[in-house]
Tab-separated table of C-alpha atoms in Angstrom:
chain	number	residue	atom	x	y	z
A	1	UNK	CA	-0.090	0.090	0.159
A	2	UNK	CA	1.317	3.400	-0.842
A	3	UNK	CA	0.840	4.810	2.695
A	4	UNK	CA	2.964	1.950	4.125
A	5	UNK	CA	5.878	2.855	1.808
A	6	UNK	CA	5.514	6.648	2.678
A	7	UNK	CA	5.452	5.713	6.439
A	8	UNK	CA	9.116	4.220	6.226
A	9	UNK	CA	10.750	7.417	4.847
A	10	UNK	CA	8.923	10.095	6.611
A	11	UNK	CA	10.953	10.156	9.902
A	12	UNK	CA	14.164	10.177	8.195
A	13	UNK	CA	12.904	13.056	6.196
A	14	UNK	CA	11.825	15.174	9.223
A	15	UNK	CA	15.298	14.199	11.014
A	16	UNK	CA	16.992	15.696	8.243
A	17	UNK	CA	15.209	18.891	8.458
A	18	UNK	CA	14.391	18.986	4.815
A	19	UNK	CA	11.703	21.488	4.100
A	20	UNK	CA	11.136	22.679	7.622
A	21	UNK	CA	8.124	24.625	6.886
A	22	UNK	CA	6.503	21.032	5.629
A	23	UNK	CA	7.565	19.810	9.034
A	24	UNK	CA	4.427	19.787	10.796
A	25	UNK	CA	2.759	18.094	8.162
A	26	UNK	CA	5.404	15.299	7.957
A	27	UNK	CA	5.167	14.855	11.970
A	28	UNK	CA	1.237	14.658	11.570
A	29	UNK	CA	1.776	12.126	8.607
A	30	UNK	CA	3.997	10.090	10.364
A	31	UNK	CA	1.338	9.957	13.428
A	32	UNK	CA	-1.270	8.777	11.022
A	33	UNK	CA	0.949	6.003	9.546
A	34	UNK	CA	1.568	5.126	13.262
A	35	UNK	CA	-2.022	4.824	13.926
A	36	UNK	CA	-2.350	2.177	10.869
A	37	UNK	CA	0.156	-0.291	12.230
A	38	UNK	CA	-1.399	-3.472	14.185
A	39	UNK	CA	-0.623	-2.203	17.602
A	40	UNK	CA	0.067	1.403	17.492
A	41	UNK	CA	1.698	3.391	20.101
A	42	UNK	CA	-1.447	5.818	20.816
A	43	UNK	CA	0.871	7.821	23.699
A	44	UNK	CA	3.619	8.427	20.687
A	45	UNK	CA	1.058	9.403	18.032
A	46	UNK	CA	-0.700	11.900	20.648
A	47	UNK	CA	3.012	13.427	21.442
A	48	UNK	CA	3.823	13.519	17.649
A	49	UNK	CA	0.438	15.142	16.993
A	50	UNK	CA	1.115	17.785	19.864
A	51	UNK	CA	4.297	18.610	18.470
A	52	UNK	CA	3.183	19.079	14.713
A	53	UNK	CA	0.461	21.345	16.159
A	54	UNK	CA	3.078	23.295	18.220
A	55	UNK	CA	5.537	23.613	15.504
A	56	UNK	CA	2.633	24.625	13.126
A	57	UNK	CA	1.798	27.250	15.534
A	58	UNK	CA	5.239	28.781	15.972
A	59	UNK	CA	5.783	28.769	11.904
A	60	UNK	CA	2.288	30.691	11.657
A	61	UNK	CA	1.339	27.837	9.624
A	62	UNK	CA	-2.734	27.672	9.925
A	63	UNK	CA	-3.421	25.221	7.111
A	64	UNK	CA	-0.766	22.900	9.004
A	65	UNK	CA	-2.327	23.584	12.395
A	66	UNK	CA	-5.709	22.907	11.138
A	67	UNK	CA	-4.751	19.483	9.917
A	68	UNK	CA	-2.793	18.716	12.955
A	69	UNK	CA	-5.721	19.579	15.155
A	70	UNK	CA	-8.274	17.807	13.159
A	71	UNK	CA	-6.001	14.257	13.562
A	72	UNK	CA	-5.576	14.918	17.051
A	73	UNK	CA	-9.232	15.898	17.685
A	74	UNK	CA	-10.224	12.422	15.920
A	75	UNK	CA	-7.826	10.613	18.045
A	76	UNK	CA	-8.977	12.381	21.595
A	77	UNK	CA	-12.736	11.703	20.117
A	78	UNK	CA	-12.149	7.929	19.500
A	79	UNK	CA	-10.844	7.688	22.991
A	80	UNK	CA	-13.682	9.603	24.647
A	81	UNK	CA	-12.319	12.840	25.191
A	82	UNK	CA	-14.749	14.636	22.842
A	83	UNK	CA	-15.122	18.020	24.632
A	84	UNK	CA	-11.346	18.429	24.449
A	85	UNK	CA	-11.220	17.306	20.800
A	86	UNK	CA	-14.155	19.808	20.207
A	87	UNK	CA	-12.495	22.771	22.279
A	88	UNK	CA	-9.294	22.248	20.470
A	89	UNK	CA	-10.675	22.019	16.902
A	90	UNK	CA	-13.484	24.847	17.274
A	91	UNK	CA	-10.347	27.278	18.611
A	92	UNK	CA	-8.454	26.544	15.252
A	93	UNK	CA	-11.664	26.504	13.068
A	94	UNK	CA	-12.836	29.718	14.419
A	95	UNK	CA	-9.729	31.802	13.139
A	96	UNK	CA	-10.392	30.948	9.684
A	97	UNK	CA	-11.907	33.365	7.353
A	98	UNK	CA	-11.974	32.227	4.180
A	99	UNK	CA	-11.594	28.636	2.527
A	100	UNK	CA	-14.757	26.967	3.570
A	101	UNK	CA	-15.615	25.076	0.636
A	102	UNK	CA	-12.342	23.307	0.773
A	103	UNK	CA	-12.191	19.465	1.589
A	104	UNK	CA	-9.865	20.261	4.832
A	105	UNK	CA	-12.681	22.859	6.269
A	106	UNK	CA	-15.325	20.496	5.327
A	107	UNK	CA	-13.825	17.654	6.834
A	108	UNK	CA	-13.264	19.983	10.050
A	109	UNK	CA	-17.030	20.996	10.053
A	110	UNK	CA	-18.013	17.653	9.851
A	111	UNK	CA	-15.860	16.445	12.600
A	112	UNK	CA	-17.159	19.377	14.725
A	113	UNK	CA	-20.684	18.466	14.312
A	114	UNK	CA	-19.934	14.957	15.083
A	115	UNK	CA	-18.054	15.793	18.345
A	116	UNK	CA	-20.896	18.137	19.482
C-alpha cells in the first residue's frame, strides 16, 4: 500500500530537516501512519500530533495547524475525550475567515458536528 511505503521514509525526512515549513505535516503524517500499524503506540501518536500542532503554531502555518488539530481531535474523540477534541478544533477552525469550501475545512466542520 502507498501509505506503508511513505511511512517508512517520513521519519528520516523529518530528522534531516528537509523542508522545515513542511515539518508539521510530515510529523502529522508519521503519526497517522503509526495509527495504521497493528499495535499503534497511541501515546507516541498523541505526542507527535501535539508537536506538529505546536510547530505549526510557531511557524504561523494555519493550514498545517488545522490538519494537526483534526488528526488530534479525531484521536481524542475516539478515546472518549470529545469535549477536549471539540474545544481544540473549534479554536483552530474559528480563526479562519475563508476557504470553507475546501476539503479540509469541510472535514473539520463535519468532525466538529460529530463531536458536539
